[in-house]
Coordinates of C-alpha atoms and ligand atoms in Angstrom, one line a residue:
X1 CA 113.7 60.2 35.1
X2 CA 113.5 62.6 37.6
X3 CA 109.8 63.1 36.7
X4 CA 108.8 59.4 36.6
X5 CA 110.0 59.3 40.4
X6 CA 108.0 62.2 40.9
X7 CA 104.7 60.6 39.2
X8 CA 104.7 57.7 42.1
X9 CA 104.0 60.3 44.5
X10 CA 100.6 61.7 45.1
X11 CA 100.0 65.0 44.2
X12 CA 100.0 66.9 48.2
X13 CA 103.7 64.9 48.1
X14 CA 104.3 66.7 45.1
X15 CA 103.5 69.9 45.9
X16 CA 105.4 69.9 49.6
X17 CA 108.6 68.3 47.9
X18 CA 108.5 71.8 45.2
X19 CA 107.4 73.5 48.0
X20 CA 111.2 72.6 49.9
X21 CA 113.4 72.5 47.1
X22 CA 112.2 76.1 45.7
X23 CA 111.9 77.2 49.5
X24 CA 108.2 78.4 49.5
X25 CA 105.2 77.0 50.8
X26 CA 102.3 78.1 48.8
X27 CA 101.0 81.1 50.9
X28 CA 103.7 81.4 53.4
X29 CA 106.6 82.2 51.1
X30 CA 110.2 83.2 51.2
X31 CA 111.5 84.8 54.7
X32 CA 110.6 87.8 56.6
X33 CA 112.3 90.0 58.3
X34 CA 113.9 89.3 61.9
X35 CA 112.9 91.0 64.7
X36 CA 115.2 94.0 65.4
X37 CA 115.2 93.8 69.2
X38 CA 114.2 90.5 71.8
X39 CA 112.2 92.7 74.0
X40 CA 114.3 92.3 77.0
X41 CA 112.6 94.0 79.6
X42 CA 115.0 96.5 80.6
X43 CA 116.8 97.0 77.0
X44 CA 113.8 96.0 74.6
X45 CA 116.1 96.6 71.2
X46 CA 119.2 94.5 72.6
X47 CA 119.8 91.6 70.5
X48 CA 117.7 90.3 67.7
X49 CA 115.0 87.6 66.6
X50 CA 115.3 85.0 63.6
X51 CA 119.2 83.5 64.3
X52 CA 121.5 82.5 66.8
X53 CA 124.7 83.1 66.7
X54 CA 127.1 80.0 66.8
X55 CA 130.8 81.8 66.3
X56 CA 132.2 85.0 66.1
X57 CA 135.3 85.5 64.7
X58 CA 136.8 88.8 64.9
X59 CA 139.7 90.2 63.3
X60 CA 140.8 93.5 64.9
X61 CA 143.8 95.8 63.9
X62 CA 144.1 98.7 66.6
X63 CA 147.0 101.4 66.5
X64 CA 147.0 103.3 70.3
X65 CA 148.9 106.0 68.5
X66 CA 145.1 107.1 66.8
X67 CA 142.6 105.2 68.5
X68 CA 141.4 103.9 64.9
X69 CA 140.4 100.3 64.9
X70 CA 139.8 98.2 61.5
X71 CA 137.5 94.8 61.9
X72 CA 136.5 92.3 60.7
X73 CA 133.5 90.4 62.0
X74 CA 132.7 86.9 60.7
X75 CA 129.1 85.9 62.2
X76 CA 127.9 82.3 61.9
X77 CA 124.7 82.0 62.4
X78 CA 121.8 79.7 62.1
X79 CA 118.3 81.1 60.9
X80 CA 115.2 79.8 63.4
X81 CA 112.9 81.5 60.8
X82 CA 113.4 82.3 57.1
X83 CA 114.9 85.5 56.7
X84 CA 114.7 87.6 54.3
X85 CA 116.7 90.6 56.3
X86 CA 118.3 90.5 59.8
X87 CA 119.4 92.9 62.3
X88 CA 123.2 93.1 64.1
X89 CA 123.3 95.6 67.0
X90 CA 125.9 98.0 65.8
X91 CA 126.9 101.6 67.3
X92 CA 129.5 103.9 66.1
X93 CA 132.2 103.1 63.3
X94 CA 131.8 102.8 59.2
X95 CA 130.6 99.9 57.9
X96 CA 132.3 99.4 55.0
X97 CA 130.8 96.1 53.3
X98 CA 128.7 93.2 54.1
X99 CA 128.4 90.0 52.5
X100 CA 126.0 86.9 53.3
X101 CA 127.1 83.3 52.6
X102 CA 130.2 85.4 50.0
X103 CA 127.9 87.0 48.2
X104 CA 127.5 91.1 48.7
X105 CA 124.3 92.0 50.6
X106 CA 122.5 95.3 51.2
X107 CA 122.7 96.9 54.3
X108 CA 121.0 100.3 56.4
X109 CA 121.7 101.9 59.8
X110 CA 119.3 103.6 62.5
X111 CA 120.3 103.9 65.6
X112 CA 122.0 100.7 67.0
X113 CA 120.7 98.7 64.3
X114 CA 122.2 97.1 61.4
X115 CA 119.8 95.5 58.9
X116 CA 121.6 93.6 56.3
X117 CA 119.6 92.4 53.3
X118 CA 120.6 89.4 51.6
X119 CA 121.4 88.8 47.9
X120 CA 119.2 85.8 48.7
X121 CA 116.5 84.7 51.1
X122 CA 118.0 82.7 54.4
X123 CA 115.9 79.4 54.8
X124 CA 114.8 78.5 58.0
X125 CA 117.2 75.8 59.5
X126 CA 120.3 77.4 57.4
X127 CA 123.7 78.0 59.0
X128 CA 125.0 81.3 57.5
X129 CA 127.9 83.1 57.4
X130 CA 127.8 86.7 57.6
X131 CA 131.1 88.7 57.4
X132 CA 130.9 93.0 58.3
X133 CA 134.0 95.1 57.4
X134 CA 134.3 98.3 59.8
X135 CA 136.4 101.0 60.9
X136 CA 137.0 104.1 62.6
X137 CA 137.1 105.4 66.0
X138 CA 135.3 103.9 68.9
X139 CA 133.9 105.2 71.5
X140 CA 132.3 104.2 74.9
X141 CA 128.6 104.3 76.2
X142 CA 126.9 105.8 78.7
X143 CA 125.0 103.1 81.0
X144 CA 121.6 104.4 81.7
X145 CA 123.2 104.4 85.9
X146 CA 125.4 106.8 84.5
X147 CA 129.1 104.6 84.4
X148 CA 130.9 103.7 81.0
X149 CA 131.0 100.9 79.0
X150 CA 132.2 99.7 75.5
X151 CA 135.5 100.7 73.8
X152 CA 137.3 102.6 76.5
X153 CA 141.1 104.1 75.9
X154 CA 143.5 104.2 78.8
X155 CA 146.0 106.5 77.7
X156 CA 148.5 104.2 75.9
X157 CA 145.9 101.6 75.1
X158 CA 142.7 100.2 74.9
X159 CA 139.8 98.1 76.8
X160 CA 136.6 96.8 75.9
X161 CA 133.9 96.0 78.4
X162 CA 130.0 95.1 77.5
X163 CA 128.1 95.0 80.6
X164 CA 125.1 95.1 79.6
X165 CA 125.0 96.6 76.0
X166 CA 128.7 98.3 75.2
X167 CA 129.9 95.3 73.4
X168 CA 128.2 96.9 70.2
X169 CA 130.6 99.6 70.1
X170 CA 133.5 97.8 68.8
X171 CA 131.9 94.4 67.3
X172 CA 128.2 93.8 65.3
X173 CA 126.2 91.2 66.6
X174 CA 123.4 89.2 68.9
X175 CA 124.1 91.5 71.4
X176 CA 122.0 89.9 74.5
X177 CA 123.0 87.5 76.9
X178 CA 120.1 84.8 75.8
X179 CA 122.3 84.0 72.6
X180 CA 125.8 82.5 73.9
X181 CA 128.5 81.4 70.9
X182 CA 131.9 80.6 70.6
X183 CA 134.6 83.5 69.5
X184 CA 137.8 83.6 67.9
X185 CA 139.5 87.1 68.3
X186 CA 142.2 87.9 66.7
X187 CA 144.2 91.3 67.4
X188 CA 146.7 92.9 65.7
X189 CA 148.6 96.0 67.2
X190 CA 152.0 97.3 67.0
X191 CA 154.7 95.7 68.4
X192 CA 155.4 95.8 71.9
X193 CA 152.0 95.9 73.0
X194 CA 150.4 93.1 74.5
X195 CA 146.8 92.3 73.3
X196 CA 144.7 90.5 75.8
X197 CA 141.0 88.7 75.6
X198 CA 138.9 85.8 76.4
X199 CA 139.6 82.0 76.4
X200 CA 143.4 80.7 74.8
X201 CA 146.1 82.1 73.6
X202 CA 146.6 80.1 70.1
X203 CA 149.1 81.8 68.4
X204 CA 151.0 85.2 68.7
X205 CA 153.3 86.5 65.7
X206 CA 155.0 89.3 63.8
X207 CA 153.5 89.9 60.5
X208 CA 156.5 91.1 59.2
X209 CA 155.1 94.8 59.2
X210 CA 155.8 95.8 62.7
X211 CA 152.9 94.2 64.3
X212 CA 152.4 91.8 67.0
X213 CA 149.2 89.5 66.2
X214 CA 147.8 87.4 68.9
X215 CA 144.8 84.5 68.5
X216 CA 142.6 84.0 71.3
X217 CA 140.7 81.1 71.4
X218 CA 137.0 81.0 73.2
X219 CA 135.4 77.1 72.7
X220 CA 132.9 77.7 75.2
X221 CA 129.7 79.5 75.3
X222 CA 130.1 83.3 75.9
X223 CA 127.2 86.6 75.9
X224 CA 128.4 89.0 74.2
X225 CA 128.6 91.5 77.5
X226 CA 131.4 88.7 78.1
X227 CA 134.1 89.8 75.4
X228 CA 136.7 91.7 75.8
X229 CA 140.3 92.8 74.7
X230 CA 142.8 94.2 76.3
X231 CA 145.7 96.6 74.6
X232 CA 148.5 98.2 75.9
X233 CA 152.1 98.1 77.4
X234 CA 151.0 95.4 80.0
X235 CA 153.2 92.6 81.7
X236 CA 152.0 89.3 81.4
X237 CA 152.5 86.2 83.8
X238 CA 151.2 83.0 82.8
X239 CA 150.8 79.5 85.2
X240 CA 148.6 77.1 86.4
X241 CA 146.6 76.7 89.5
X242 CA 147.4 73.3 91.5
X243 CA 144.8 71.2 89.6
X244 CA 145.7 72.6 86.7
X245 CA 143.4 75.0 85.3
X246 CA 145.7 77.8 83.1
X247 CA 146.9 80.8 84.4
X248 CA 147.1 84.1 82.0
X249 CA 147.4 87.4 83.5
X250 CA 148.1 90.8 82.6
X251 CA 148.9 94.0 84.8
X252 CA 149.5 97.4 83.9
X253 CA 152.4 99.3 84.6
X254 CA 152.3 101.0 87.9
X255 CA 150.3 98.3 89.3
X256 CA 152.8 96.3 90.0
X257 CA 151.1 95.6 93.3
X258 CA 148.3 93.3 92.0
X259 CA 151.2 90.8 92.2
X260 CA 152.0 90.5 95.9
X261 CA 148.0 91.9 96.7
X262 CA 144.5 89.8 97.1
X263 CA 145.1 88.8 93.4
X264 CA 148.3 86.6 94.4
X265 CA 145.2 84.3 95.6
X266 CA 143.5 83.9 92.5
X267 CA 145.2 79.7 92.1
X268 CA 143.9 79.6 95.5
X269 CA 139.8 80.6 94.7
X270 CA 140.0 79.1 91.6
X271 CA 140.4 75.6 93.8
X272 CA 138.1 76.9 96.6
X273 CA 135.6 77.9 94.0
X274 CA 135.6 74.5 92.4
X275 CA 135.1 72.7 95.9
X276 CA 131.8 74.6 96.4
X277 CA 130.8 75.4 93.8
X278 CA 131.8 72.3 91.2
X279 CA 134.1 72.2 88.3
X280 CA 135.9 75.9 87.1
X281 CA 133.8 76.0 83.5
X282 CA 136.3 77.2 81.7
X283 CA 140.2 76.2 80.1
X284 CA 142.0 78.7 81.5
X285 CA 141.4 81.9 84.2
X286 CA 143.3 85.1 85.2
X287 CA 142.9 88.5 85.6
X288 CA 143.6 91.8 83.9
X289 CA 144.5 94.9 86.0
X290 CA 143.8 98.0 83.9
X291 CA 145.3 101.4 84.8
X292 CA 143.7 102.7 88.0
X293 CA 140.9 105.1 87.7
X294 CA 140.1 103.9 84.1
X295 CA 136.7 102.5 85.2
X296 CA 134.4 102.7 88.1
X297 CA 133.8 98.8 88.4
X298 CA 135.6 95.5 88.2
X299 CA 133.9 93.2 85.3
X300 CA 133.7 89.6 85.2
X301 CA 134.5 89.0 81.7
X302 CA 134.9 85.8 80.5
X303 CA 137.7 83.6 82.0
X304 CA 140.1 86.9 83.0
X305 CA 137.8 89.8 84.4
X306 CA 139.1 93.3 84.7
X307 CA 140.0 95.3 87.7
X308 CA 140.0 99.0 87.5
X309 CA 143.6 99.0 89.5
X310 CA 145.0 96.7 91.4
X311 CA 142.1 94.7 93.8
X312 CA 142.7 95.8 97.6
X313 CA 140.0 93.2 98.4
X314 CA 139.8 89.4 98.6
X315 CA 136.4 89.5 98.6
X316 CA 136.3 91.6 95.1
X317 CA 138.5 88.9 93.3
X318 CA 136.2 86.1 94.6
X319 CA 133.3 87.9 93.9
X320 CA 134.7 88.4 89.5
X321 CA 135.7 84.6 90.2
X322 CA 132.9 83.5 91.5
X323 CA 131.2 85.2 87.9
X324 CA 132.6 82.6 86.6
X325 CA 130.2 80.0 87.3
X326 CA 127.0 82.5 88.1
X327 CA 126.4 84.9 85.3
X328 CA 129.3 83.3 82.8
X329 CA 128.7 79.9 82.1
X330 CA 125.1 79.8 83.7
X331 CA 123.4 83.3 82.2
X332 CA 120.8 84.9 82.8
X333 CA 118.2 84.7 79.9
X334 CA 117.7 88.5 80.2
X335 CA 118.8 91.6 82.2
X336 CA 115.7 91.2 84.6
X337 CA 117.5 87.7 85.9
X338 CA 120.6 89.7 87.0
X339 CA 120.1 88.9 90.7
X340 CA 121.4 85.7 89.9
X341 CA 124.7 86.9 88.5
X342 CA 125.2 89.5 91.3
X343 CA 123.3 88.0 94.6
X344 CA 125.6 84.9 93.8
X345 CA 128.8 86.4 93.5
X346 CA 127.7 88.5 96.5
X347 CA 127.0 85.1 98.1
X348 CA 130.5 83.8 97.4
X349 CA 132.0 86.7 99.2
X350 CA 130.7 85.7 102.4
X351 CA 131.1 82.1 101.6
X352 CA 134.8 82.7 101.4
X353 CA 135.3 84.8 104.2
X354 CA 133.0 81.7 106.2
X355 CA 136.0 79.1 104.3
X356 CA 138.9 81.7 105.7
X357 CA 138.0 82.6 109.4
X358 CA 136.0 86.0 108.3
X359 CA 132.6 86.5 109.3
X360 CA 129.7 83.5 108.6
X361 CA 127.4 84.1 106.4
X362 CA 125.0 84.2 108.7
X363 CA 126.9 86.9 110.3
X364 CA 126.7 88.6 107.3
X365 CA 122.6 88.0 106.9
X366 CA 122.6 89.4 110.4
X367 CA 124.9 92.6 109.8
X368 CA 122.6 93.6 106.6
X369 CA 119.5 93.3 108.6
X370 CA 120.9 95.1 111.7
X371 CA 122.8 97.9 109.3
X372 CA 126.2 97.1 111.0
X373 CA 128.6 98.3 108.7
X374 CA 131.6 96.9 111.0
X375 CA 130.7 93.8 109.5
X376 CA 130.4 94.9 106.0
X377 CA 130.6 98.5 105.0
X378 CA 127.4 98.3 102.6
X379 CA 125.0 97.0 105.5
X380 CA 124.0 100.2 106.0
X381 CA 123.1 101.1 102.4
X382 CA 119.6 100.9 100.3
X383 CA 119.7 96.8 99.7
X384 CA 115.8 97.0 100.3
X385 CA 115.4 99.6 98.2
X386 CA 113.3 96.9 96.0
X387 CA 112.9 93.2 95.3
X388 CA 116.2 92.0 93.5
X389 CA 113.7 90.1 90.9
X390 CA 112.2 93.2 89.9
X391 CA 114.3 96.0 89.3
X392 CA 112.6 99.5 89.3
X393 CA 114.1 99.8 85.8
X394 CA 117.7 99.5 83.9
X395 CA 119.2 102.1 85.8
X396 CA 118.8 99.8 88.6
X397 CA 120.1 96.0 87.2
X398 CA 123.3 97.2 88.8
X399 CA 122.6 98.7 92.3
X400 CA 122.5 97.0 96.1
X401 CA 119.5 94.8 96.4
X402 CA 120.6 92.8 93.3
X403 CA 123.7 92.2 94.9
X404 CA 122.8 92.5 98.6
X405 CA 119.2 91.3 98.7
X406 CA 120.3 88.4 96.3
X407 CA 122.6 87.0 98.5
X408 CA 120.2 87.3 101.5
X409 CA 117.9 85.5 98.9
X410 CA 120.3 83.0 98.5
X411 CA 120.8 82.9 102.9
X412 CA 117.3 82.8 103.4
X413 CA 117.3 79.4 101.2
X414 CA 119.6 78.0 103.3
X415 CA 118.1 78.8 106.5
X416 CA 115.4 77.0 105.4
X417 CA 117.0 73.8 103.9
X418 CA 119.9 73.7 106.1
X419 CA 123.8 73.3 104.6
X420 CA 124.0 69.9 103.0
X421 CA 120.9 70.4 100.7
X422 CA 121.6 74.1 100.3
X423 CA 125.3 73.7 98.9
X424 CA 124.0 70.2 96.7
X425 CA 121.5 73.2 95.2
X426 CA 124.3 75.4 94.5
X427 CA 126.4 72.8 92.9
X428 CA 123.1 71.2 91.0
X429 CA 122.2 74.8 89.6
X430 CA 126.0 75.6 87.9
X431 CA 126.1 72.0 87.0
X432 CA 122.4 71.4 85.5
X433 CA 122.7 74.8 83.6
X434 CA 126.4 74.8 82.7
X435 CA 127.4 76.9 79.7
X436 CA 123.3 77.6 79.2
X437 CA 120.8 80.4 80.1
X438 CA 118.0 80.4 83.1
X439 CA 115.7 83.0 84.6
X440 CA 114.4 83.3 87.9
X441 CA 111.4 81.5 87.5
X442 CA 113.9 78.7 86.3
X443 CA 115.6 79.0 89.7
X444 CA 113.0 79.2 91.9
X445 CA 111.3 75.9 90.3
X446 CA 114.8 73.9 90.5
X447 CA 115.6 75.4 94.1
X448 CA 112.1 74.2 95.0
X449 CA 112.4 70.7 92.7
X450 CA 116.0 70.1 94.3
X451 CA 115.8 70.4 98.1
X452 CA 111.9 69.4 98.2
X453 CA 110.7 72.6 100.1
X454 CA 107.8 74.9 99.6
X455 CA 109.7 78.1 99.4
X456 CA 107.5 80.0 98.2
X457 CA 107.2 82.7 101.6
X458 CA 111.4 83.0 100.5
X459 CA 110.4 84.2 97.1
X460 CA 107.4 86.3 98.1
X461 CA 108.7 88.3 100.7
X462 CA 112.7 88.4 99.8
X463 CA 112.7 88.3 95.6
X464 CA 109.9 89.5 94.6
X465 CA 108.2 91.7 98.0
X466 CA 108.5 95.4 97.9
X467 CA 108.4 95.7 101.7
X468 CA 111.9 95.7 103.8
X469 CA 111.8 92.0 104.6
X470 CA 112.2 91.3 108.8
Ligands
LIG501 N1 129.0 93.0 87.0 C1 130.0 93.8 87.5 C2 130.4 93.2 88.9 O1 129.6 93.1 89.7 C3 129.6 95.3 87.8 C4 129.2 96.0 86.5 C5 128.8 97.4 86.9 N2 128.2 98.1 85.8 C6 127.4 99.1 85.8 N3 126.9 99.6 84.8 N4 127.1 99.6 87.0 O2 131.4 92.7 89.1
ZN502 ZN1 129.2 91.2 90.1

């Protein structure tokens, strides 16, 4: 039977139908391996070629009492190439078994690599479902500017923050902000501990063994620098804001004063934010105040950023917010593009303080230029120490002109197309790229493509000049 249907064919038909159902192609057979790194500029071996990730589920039991964490990583991916190995960036901990599509698969370890060998060939097209069981201790990683990242402990607890690279220190994966995917963590700690991280709160219950296990929910499209959880004896207010975007919060002990401070107007931006900026791109928002002192920076993860302490500034709780939209559900497409995280959230600082009888940003523009630090206290620091767009080199994603110098990119555009066009970019931009990836050369194309200007003297002497601009 199966052969007479085959004889109607002609003989090239033949061969290309064998070729797809014994997944070989004459000379180009079986997979190859995937690349171990996506060449990012500044971190070449972040992330890794052949798959995207679509969901990570992550099952994580942590006791404070040892700092010993046991997870579970369920990666589904789908293969862009065939595969006959892949890579997950990976540091510290024991792996203790992989399997691929339930079946056991081989795996090695240098460096920050994990290449896991398949019991059978991944073809191109194929949605896959790898799961990694680890344990052990982890730790946190240096950033090459020197502050910490990754799995952190905070005394009676735990916090995980990835910007750019520490996310592998407590979960394998596509670690690089060009491949976005849905999560599902899951922790488990004992009881009387709260357990915080990204999206929804589906479910939190005793397991009958003295721990407390709580199910977040992420549907949306997160980088991986994005993820984080949150353990420890923390006090937890939940809401709405007025249109009714949810509210989940949680504040360490002793900083009880995040709750009458700068962060008692996070319903407030979250409005603000959506008037300028167009719809909030996520279910819910919040904040997590960490014990003060445990890190040198505030981070914008996903939906509820974390605050080393409780915020003293408006301006730094619009500026994680305003993450939300720049960086969060538009990313950059690699760590080069960072101006367009920072220079915008910069650029939402002086928009609110414009919105709530603070300087203009123009005033702002002006007080950078000049170096007057009355009006802001980093005028007078190195923000043309080099073109946002170019970094000098990773040490350097992180410092002034990317936050600075982008904003003064982003004042510059305005001055030029004046504030009805300007703000109609801004809106375009979060709404044309929602939950994607861009690059600069992405935004300076739209920017130009949206308001119809030649901009190019904007982007040649403030994003990509190496002179101080005048
Ligand atoms: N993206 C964070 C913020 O602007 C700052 C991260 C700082 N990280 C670093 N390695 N310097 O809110
Ligand atoms: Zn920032």
């Amino acid at each position: 039977m199966e052969h007479r249907a085959l004889s109607r064919l002609a003989a090239p038909a033949v061969a290309a139908l064998l070729a797809l159902t014994t997944g070989c192609t004459g000379d180009t057979v079986q997979g190859r391996p995937g690349a171990s790194g996506l060449r990012d500029p500044y971190f070449p071996r972040a992330g890794n070629g052949g798959y995207q990730v679509d969901h990570y589920a992550l099952d994580l039991d942590y006791d404070p009492a040892d700092g010993q964490l046991h997870g579970t990583a369920v990666i589904t991916a789908r293969a862009e190439q065939g595969l006959s190995s892949f890579n997950l960036d990976f540091s510290g901990l024991s792996v203790e078994a992989v399997t691929v599509q339930g079946a056991a698969a081989r795996y090695n370890r240098t460096g920050n690599e994990l290449t896991v060998r398949p019991a059978e060939d991944l073809k191109k097209g194929e949605v896959f479902r790898t799961e990694v069981d680890y344990s052990g201790k982890p730790k946190p990683l240096a950033d090459p500017d020197g502050s910490k990242e990754g799995w952190i402990t905070t005394g009676d607890g735990a916090v995980a923050v990835g910007e750019p690279v520490g996310s592998m220190t407590w979960f394998p994966g596509n670690h690089h902000p060009s491949d976005k995917a849905a999560y599902d963590i899951t922790l488990t700690v004992p009881r009387g501990y709260e357990a915080v991280s990204n999206g929804e709160l589906r479910s939190r219950t005793e397991d009958g063994d003295g721990r407390t296990v709580f199910a977040w929910h992420s549907p949306e499209p997160m980088a991986s620098y994005l993820a984080t959880a949150v353990i420890g004896p923390y006090k937890v207010t939940t809401g709405r804001t007025p249109s009714g975007v949810g509210l989940y919060s949680a504040v360490a002990p002793g900083e009880a004063a995040a709750s009458t401070g700068p962060l008692a107007r996070l319903p407030e931006m979250v409005e603000w934010g959506s008037g300028r900026f167009g719809p909030y791109p996520f279910a819910s928002a919040g904040a997590i105040v960490l014990p003060a002192g445990t890190l040198g920076y505030a981070l914008e993860t996903q939906g509820r950023p974390v605050f080393p302490g409780a915020p003293t500034s408006q301006e730094l709780v619009v500026h994680e917010l305003a993450h939300q939209w720049f960086g969060n559900s538009v990313s950059p497409k690699s760590w080069k593009d960072m101006w367009l995280n920072e220079g915008f959230a910069t650029y939402a600082e002086w928009l609110w303080a414009e919105d709530h009888d603070g300087p203009t940003a123009q005033e702002h523009f002006e007080a950078f230029l000049a170096g007057d630090t009355d009006v802001d206290a980093e005028a007078d620091s190195d923000w043309d120490a080099f073109p946002p767009a170019a970094p000098p080199g990773p040490e350097e994603i992180s410092a002034q002109p990317v936050y600075y110098r982008g904003a003064m990119v982003l004042h510059r555009i305005r001055q030029e197309v004046g504030d009805a066009t300007f703000f109609a970019l801004v809106r375009g931009w979060a709404a044309d790229h929602r939950h994607g990836n861009a690059s600069t050369a992405d935004f300076t194309a739209y920017a130009e493509e949206k308001t119809g200007h030649d901009l190019k003297k904007v982007w040649d002497v403030w994003l990509y000049g190496k002179d101080r601009p005048e």
